[in-house]
mmCIF file with all atom_site columns, C-alpha atoms and ligand atoms in Angstrom:
data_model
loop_
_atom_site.group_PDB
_atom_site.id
_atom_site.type_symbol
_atom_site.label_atom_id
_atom_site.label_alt_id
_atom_site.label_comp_id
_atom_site.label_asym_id
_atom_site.label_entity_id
_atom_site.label_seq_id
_atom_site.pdbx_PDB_ins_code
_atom_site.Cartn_x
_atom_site.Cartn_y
_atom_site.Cartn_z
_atom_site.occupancy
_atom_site.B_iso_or_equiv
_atom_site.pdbx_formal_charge
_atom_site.auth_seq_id
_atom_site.auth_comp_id
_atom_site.auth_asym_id
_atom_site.auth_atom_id
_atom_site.pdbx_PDB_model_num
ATOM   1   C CA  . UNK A 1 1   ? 0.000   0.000  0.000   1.00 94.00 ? 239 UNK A CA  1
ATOM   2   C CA  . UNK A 1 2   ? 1.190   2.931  -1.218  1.00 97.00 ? 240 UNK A CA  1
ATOM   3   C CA  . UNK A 1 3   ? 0.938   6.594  -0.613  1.00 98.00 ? 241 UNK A CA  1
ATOM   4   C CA  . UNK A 1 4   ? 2.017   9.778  -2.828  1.00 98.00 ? 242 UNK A CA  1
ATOM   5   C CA  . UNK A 1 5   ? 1.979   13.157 -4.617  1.00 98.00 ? 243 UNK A CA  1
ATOM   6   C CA  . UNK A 1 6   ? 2.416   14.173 -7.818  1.00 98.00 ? 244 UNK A CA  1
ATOM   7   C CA  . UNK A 1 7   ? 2.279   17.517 -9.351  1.00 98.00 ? 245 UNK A CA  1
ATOM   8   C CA  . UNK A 1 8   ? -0.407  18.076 -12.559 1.00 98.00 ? 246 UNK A CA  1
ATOM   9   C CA  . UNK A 1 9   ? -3.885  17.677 -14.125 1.00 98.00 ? 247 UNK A CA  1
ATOM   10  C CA  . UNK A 1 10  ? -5.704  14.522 -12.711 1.00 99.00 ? 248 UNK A CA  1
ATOM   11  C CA  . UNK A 1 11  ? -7.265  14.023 -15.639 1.00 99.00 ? 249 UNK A CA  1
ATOM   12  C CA  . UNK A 1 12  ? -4.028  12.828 -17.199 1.00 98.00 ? 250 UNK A CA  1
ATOM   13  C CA  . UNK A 1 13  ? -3.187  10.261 -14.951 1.00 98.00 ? 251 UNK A CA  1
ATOM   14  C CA  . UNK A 1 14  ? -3.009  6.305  -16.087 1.00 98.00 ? 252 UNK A CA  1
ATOM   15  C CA  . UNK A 1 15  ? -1.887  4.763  -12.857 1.00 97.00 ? 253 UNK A CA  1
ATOM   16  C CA  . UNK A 1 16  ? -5.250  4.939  -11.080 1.00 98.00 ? 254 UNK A CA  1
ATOM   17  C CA  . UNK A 1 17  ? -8.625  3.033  -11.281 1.00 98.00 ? 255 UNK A CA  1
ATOM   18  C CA  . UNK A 1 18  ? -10.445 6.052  -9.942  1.00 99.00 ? 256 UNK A CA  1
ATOM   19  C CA  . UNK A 1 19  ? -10.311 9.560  -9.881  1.00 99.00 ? 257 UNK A CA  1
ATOM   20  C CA  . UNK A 1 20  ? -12.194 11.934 -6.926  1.00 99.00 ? 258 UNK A CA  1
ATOM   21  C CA  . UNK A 1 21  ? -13.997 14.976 -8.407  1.00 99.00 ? 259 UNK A CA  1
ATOM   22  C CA  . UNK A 1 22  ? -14.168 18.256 -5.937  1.00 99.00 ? 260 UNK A CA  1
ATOM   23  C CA  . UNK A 1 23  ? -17.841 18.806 -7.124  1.00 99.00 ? 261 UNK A CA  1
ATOM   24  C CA  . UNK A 1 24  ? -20.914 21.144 -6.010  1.00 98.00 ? 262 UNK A CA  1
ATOM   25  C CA  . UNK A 1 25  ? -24.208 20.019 -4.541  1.00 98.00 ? 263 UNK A CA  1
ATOM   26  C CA  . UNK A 1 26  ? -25.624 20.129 -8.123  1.00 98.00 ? 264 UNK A CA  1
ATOM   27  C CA  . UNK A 1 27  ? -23.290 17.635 -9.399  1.00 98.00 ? 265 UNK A CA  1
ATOM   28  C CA  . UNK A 1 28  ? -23.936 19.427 -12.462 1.00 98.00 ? 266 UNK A CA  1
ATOM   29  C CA  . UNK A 1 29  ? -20.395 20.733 -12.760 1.00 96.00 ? 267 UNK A CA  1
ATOM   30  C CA  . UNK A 1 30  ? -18.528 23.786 -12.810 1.00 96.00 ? 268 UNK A CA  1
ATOM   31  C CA  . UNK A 1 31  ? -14.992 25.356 -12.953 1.00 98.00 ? 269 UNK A CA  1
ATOM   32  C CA  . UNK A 1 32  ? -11.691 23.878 -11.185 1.00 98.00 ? 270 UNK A CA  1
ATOM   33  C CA  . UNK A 1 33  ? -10.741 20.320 -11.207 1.00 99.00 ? 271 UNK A CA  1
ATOM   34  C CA  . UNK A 1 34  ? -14.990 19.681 -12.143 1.00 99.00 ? 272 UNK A CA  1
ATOM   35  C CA  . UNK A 1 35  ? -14.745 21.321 -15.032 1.00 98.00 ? 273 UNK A CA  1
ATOM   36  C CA  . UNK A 1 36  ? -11.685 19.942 -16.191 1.00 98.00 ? 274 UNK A CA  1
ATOM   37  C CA  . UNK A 1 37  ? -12.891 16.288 -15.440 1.00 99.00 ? 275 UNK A CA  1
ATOM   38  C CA  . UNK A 1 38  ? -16.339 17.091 -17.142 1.00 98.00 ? 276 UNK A CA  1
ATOM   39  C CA  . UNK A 1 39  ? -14.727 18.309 -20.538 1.00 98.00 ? 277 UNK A CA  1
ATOM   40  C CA  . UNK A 1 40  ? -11.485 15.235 -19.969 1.00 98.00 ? 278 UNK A CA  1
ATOM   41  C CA  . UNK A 1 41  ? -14.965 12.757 -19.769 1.00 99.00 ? 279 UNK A CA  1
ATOM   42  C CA  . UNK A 1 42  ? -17.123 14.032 -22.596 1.00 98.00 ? 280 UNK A CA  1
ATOM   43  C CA  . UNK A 1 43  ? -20.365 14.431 -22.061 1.00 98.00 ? 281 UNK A CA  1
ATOM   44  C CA  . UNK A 1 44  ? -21.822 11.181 -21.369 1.00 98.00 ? 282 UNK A CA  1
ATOM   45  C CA  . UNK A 1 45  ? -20.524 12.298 -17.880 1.00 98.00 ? 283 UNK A CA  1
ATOM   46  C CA  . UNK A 1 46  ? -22.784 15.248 -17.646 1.00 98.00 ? 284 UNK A CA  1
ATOM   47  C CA  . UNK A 1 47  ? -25.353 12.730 -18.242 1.00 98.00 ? 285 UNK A CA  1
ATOM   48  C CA  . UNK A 1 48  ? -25.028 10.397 -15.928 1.00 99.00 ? 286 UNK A CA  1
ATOM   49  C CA  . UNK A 1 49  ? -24.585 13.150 -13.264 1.00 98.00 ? 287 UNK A CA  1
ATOM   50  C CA  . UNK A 1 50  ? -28.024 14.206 -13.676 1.00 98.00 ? 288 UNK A CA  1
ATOM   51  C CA  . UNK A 1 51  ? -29.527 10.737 -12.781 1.00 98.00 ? 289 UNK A CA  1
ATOM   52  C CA  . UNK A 1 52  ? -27.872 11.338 -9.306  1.00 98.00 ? 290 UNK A CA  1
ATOM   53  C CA  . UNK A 1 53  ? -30.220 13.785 -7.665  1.00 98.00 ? 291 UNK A CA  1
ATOM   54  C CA  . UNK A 1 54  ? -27.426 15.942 -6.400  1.00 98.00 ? 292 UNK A CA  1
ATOM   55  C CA  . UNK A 1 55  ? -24.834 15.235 -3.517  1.00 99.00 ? 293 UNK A CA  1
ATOM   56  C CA  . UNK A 1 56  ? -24.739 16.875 -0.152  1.00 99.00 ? 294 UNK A CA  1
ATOM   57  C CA  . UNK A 1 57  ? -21.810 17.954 1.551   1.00 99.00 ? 295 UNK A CA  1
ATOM   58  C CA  . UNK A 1 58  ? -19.141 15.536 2.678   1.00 99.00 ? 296 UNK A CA  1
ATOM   59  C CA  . UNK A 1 59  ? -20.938 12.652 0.439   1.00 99.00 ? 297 UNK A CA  1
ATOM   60  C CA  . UNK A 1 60  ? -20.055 10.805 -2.126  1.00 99.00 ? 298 UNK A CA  1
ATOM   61  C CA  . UNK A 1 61  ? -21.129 9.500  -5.313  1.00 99.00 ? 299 UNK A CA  1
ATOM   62  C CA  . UNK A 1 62  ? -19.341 7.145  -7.748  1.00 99.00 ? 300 UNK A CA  1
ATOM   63  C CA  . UNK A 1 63  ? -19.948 7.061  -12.044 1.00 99.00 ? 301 UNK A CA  1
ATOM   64  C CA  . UNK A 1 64  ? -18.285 5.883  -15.058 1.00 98.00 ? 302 UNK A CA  1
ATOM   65  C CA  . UNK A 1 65  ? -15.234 7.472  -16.163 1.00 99.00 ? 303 UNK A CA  1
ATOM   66  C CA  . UNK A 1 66  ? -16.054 7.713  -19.924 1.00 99.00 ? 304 UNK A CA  1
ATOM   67  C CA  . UNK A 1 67  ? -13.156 9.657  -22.392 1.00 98.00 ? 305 UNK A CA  1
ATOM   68  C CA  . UNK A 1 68  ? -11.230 9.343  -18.702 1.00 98.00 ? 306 UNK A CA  1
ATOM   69  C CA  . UNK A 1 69  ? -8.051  7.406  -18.792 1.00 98.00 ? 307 UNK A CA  1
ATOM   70  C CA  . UNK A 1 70  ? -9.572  5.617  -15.484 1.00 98.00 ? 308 UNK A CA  1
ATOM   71  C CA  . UNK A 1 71  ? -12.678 3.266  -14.893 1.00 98.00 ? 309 UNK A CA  1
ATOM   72  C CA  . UNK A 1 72  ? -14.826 5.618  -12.301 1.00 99.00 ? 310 UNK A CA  1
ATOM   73  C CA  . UNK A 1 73  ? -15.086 8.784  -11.146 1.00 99.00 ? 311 UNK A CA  1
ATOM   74  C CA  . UNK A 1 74  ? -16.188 9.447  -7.624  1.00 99.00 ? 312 UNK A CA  1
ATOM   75  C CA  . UNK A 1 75  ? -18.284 13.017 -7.013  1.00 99.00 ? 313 UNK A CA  1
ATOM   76  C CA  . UNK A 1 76  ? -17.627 14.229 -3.369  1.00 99.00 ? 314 UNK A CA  1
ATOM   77  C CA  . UNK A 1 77  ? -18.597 17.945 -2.361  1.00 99.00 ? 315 UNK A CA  1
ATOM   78  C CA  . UNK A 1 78  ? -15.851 19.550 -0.130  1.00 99.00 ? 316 UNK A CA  1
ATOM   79  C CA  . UNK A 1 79  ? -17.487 22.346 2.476   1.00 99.00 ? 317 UNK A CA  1
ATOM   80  C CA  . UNK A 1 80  ? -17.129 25.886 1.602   1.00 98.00 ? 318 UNK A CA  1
ATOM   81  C CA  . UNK A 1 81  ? -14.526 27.415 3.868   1.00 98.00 ? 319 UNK A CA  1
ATOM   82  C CA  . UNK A 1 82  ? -16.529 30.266 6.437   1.00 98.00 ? 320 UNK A CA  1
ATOM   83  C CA  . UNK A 1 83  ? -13.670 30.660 8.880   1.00 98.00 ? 321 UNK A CA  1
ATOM   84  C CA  . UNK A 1 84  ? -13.211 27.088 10.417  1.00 98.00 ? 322 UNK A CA  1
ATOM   85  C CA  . UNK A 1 85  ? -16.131 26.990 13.030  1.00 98.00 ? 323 UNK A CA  1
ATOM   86  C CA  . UNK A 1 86  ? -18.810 26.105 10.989  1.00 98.00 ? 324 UNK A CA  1
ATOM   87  C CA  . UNK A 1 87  ? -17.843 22.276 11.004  1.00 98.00 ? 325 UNK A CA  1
ATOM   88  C CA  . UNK A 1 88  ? -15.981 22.734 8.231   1.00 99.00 ? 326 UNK A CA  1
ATOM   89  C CA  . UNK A 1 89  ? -12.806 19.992 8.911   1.00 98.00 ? 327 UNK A CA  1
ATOM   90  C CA  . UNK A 1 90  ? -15.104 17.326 9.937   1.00 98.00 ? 328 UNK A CA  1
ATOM   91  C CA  . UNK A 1 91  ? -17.104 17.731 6.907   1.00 99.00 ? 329 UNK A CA  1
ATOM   92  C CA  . UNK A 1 92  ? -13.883 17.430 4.792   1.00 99.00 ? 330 UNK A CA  1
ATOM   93  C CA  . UNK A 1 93  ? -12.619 14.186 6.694   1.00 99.00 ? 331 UNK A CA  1
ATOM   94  C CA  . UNK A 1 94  ? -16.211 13.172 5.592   1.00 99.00 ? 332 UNK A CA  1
ATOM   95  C CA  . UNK A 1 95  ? -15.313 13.957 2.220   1.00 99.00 ? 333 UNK A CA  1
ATOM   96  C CA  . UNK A 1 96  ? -12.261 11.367 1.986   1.00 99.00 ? 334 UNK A CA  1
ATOM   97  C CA  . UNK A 1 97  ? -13.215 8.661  3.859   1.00 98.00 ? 335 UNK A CA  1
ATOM   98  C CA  . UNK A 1 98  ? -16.810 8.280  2.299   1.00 98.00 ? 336 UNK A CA  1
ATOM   99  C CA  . UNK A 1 99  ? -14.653 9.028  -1.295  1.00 99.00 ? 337 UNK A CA  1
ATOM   100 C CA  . UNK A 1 100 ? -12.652 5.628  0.073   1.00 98.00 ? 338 UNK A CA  1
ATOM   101 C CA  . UNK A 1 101 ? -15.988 3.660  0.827   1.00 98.00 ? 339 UNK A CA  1
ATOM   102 C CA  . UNK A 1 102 ? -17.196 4.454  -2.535  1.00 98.00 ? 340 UNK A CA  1
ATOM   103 C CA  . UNK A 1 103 ? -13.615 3.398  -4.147  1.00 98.00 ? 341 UNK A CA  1
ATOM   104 C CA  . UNK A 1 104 ? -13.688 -0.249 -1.919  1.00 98.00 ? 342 UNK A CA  1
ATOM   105 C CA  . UNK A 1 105 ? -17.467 -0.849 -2.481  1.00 98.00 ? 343 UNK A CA  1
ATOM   106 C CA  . UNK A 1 106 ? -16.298 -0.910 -6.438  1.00 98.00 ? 344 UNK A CA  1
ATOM   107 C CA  . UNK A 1 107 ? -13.307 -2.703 -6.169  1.00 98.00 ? 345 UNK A CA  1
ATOM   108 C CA  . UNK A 1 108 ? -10.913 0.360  -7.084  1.00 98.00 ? 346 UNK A CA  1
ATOM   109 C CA  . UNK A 1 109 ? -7.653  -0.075 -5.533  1.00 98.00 ? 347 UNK A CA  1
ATOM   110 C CA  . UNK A 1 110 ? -5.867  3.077  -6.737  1.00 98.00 ? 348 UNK A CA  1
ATOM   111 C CA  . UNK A 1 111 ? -7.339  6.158  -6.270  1.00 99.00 ? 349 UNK A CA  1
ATOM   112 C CA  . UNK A 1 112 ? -6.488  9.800  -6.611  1.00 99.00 ? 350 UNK A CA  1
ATOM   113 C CA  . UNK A 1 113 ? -7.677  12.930 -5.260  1.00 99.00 ? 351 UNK A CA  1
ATOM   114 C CA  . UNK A 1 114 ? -7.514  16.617 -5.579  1.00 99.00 ? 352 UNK A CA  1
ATOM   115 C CA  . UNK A 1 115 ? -7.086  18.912 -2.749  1.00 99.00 ? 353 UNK A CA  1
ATOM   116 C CA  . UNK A 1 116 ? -10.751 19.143 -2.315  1.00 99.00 ? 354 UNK A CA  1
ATOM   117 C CA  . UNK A 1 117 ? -12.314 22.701 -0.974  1.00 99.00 ? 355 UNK A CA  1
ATOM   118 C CA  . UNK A 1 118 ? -8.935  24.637 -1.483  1.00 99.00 ? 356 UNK A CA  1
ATOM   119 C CA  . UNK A 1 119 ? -10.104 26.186 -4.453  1.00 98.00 ? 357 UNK A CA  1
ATOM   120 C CA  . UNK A 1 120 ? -13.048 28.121 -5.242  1.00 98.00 ? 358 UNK A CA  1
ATOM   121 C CA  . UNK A 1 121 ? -14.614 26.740 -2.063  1.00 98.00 ? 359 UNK A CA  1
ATOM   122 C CA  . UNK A 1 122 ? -11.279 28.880 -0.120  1.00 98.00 ? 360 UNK A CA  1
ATOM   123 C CA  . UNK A 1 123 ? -10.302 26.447 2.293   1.00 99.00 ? 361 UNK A CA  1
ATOM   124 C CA  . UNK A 1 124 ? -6.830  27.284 3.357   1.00 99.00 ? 362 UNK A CA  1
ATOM   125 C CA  . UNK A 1 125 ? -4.741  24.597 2.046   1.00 98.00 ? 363 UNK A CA  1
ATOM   126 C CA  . UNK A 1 126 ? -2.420  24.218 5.085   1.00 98.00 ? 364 UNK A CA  1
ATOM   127 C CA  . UNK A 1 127 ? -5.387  22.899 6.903   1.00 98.00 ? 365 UNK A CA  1
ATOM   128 C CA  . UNK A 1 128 ? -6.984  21.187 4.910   1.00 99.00 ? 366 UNK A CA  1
ATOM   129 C CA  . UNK A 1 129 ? -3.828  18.950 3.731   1.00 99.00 ? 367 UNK A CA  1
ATOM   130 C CA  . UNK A 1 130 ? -3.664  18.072 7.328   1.00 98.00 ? 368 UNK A CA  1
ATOM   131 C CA  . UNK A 1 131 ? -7.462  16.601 7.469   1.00 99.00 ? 369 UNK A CA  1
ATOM   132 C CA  . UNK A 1 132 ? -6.836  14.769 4.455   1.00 99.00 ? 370 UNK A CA  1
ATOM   133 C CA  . UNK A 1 133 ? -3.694  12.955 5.055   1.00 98.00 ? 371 UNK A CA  1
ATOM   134 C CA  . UNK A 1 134 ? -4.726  12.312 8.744   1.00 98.00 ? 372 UNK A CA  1
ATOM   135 C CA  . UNK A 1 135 ? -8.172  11.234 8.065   1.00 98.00 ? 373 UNK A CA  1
ATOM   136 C CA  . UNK A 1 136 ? -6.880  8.706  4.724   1.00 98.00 ? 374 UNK A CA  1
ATOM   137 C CA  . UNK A 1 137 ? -4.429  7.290  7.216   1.00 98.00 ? 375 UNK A CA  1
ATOM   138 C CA  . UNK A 1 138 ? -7.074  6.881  9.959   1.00 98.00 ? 376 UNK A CA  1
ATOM   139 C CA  . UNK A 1 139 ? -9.478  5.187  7.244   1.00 97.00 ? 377 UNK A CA  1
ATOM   140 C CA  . UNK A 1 140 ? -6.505  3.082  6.003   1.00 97.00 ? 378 UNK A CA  1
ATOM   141 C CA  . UNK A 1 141 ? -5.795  1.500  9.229   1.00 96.00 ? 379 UNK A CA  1
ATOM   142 C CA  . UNK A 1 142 ? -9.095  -0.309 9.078   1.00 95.00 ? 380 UNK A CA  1
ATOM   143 C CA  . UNK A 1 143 ? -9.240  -0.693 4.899   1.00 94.00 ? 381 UNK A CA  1
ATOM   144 C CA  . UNK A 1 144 ? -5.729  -0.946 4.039   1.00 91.00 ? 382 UNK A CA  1
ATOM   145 C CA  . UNK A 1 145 ? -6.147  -4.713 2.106   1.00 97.00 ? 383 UNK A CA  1
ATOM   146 C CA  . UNK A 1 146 ? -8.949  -2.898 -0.025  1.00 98.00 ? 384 UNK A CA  1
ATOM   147 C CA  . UNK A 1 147 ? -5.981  -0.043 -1.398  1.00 98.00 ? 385 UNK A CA  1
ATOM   148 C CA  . UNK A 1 148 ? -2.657  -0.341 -3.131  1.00 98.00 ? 386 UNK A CA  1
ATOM   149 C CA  . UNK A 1 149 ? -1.962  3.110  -3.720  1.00 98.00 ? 387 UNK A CA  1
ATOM   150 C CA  . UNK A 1 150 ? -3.726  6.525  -2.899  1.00 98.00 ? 388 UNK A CA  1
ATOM   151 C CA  . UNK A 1 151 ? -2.157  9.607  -4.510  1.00 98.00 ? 389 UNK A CA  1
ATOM   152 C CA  . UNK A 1 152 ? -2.799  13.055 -4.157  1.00 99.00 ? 390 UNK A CA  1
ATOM   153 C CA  . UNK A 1 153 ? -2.498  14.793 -7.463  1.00 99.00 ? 391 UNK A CA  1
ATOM   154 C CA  . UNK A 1 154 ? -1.559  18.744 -6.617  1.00 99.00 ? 392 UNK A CA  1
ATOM   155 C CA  . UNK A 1 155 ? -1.993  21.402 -9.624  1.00 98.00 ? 393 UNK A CA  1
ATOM   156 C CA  . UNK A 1 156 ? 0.239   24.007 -8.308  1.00 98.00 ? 394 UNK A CA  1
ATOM   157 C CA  . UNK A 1 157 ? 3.854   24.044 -6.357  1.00 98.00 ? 395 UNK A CA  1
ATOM   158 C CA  . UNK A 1 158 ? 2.687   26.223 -3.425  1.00 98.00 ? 396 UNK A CA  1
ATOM   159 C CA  . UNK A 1 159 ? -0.150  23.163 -2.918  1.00 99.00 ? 397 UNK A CA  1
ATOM   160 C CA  . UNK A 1 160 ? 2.320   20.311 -3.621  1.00 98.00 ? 398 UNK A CA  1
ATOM   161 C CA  . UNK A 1 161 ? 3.866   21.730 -0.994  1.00 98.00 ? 399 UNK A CA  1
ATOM   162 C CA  . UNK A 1 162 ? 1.151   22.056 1.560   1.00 98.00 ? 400 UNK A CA  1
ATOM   163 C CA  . UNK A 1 163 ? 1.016   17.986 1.427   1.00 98.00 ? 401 UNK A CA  1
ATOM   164 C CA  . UNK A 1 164 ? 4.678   17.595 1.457   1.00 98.00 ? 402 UNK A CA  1
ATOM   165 C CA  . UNK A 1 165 ? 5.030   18.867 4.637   1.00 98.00 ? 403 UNK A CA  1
ATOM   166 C CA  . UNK A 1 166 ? 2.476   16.888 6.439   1.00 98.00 ? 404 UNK A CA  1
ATOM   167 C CA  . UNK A 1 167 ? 2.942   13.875 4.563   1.00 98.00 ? 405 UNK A CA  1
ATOM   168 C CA  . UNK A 1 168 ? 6.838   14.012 5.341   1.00 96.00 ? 406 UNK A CA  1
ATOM   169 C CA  . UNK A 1 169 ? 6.209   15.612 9.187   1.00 88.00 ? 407 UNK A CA  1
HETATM 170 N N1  . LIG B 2 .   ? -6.166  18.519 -11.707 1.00 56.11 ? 249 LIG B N1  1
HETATM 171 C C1  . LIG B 2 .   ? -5.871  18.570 -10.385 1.00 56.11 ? 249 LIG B C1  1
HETATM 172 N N2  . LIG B 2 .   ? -6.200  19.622 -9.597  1.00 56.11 ? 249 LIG B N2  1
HETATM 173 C C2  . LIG B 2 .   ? -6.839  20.659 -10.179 1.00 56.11 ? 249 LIG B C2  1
HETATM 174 C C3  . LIG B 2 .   ? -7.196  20.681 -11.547 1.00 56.11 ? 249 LIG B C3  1
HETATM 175 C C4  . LIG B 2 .   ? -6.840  19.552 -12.323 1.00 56.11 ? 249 LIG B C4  1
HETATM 176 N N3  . LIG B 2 .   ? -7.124  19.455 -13.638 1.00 56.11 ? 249 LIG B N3  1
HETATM 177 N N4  . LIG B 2 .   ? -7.838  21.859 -11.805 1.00 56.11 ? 249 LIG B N4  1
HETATM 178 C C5  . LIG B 2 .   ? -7.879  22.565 -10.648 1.00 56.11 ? 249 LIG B C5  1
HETATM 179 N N5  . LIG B 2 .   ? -7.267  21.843 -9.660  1.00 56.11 ? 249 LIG B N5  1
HETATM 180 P P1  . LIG B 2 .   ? -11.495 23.633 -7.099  1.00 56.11 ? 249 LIG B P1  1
HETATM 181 P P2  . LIG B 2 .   ? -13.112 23.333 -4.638  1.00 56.11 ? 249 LIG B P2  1
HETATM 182 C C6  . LIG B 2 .   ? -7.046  22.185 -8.247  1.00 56.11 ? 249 LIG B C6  1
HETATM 183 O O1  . LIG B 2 .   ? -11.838 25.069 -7.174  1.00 56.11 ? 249 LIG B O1  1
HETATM 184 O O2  . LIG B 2 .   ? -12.302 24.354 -3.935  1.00 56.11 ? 249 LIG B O2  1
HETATM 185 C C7  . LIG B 2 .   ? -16.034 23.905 -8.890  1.00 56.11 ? 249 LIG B C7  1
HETATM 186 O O3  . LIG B 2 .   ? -16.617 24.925 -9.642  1.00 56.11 ? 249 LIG B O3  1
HETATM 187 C C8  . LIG B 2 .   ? -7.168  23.620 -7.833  1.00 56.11 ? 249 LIG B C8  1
HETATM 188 O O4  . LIG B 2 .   ? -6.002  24.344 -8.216  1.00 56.11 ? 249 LIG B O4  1
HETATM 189 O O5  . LIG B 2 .   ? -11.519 22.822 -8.340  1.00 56.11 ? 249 LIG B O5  1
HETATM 190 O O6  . LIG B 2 .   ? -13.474 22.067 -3.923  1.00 56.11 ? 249 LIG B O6  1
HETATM 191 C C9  . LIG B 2 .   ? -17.075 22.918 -8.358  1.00 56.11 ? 249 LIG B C9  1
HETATM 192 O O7  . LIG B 2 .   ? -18.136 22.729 -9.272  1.00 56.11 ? 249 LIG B O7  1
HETATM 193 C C10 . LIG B 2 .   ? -7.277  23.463 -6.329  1.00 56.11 ? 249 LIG B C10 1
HETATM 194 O O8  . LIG B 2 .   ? -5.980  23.239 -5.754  1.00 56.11 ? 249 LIG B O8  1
HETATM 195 O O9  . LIG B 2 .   ? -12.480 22.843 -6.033  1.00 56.11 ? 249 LIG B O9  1
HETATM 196 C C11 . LIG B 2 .   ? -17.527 23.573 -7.103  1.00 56.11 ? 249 LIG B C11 1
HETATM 197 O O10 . LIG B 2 .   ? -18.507 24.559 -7.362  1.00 56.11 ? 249 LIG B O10 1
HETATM 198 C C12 . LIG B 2 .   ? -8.090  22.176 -6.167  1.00 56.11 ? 249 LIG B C12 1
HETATM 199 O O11 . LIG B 2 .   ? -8.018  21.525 -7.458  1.00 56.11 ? 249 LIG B O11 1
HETATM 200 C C13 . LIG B 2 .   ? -16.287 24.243 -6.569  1.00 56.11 ? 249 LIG B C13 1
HETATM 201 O O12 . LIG B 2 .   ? -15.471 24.479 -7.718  1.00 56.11 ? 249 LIG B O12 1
HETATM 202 C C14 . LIG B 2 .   ? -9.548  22.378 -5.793  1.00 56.11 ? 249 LIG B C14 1
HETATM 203 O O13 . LIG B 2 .   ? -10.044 23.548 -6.427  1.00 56.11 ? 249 LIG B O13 1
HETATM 204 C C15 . LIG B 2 .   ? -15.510 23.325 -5.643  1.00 56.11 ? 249 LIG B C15 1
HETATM 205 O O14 . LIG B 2 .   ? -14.451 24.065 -5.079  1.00 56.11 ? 249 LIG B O14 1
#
């Protein structure tokens, strides 16, 4: 079992079954990583999205991967960032450990995320690359035989960096 981070688009990436999208409620779609996986999966995506009634926040939801280089996509909506007292880190532990669930309960043993809410949705990405990497190694002490590799995949240096440092402290 394997963890790691790579710098770049996670649409490009060949050495994962499934990718996690940082999506909205609507699961509809929209700009950041969601946009690029929408137009990366054609839009066979879009349509499969709309049979799904939506996602609330900290959920997640699993669909085909389409033009995608991978076999699913799993939907998870990251909180919006309000200052850090609004429950915000709990719902973003949510967001990775029911994005895990959804990878074991379809048999996907390499996964990659994004660093879900740190975009549009403004949470800082310090914090928030501590609740990921704590809460995947958390979930992975109970569901480490369903995994062989989990990989963050970063789109900028100053966020690769963010992960580094916990990963490595
Ligand atoms: N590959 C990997 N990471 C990416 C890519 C990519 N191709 N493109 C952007 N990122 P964001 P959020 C990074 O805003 O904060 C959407 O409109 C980006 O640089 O995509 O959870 C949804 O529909 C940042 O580090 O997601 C929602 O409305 C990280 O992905 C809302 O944005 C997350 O940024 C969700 O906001």
């Amino acid at each position: 079992m394997e963890i790691k981070l790579v710098l770049g688009d996670i649409t490009r990436l060949t050495d994962v079954d499934a990718i996690v999208n940082a999506a909205n409620n609507s699961l509809l779609g929209g700009g950041g990583v969601d946009g690029a996986i929408h137009r990366a999966a054609g839009p066979e995506l879009l349509e499969e999205c709309r049979t799904l009634n939506g996602c609330a926040t900290g959920e997640a939801k699993t669909t085909k991967a389409y033009n995608l280089p991978c076999r699913y996509v799993i939907h998870t909506v990251g909180p919006i960032w309000h200052g850090g007292s609004s429950n915000e880190a709990s719902l973003l532990a949510d967001c990775y450990r029911n994005s895990l669930i959804e990878a074991q309960k379809n048999g996907a043993r390499r996964v990659a995320f994004p660093s879900i809410s740190t975009g549009v949705y403004g949470y800082p990405v310090d914090k928030a690359a501590e609740v990921a990497i704590k809460t995947v190694k958390d979930v992975l002490r109970s569901m480490s035989s369903s995994f062989d590799l989990i990989e963050w995949c970063l789109f900028d240096n100053r966020t690769y960096n963010a992960y580094e440092t916990v990963l490595k402290g």
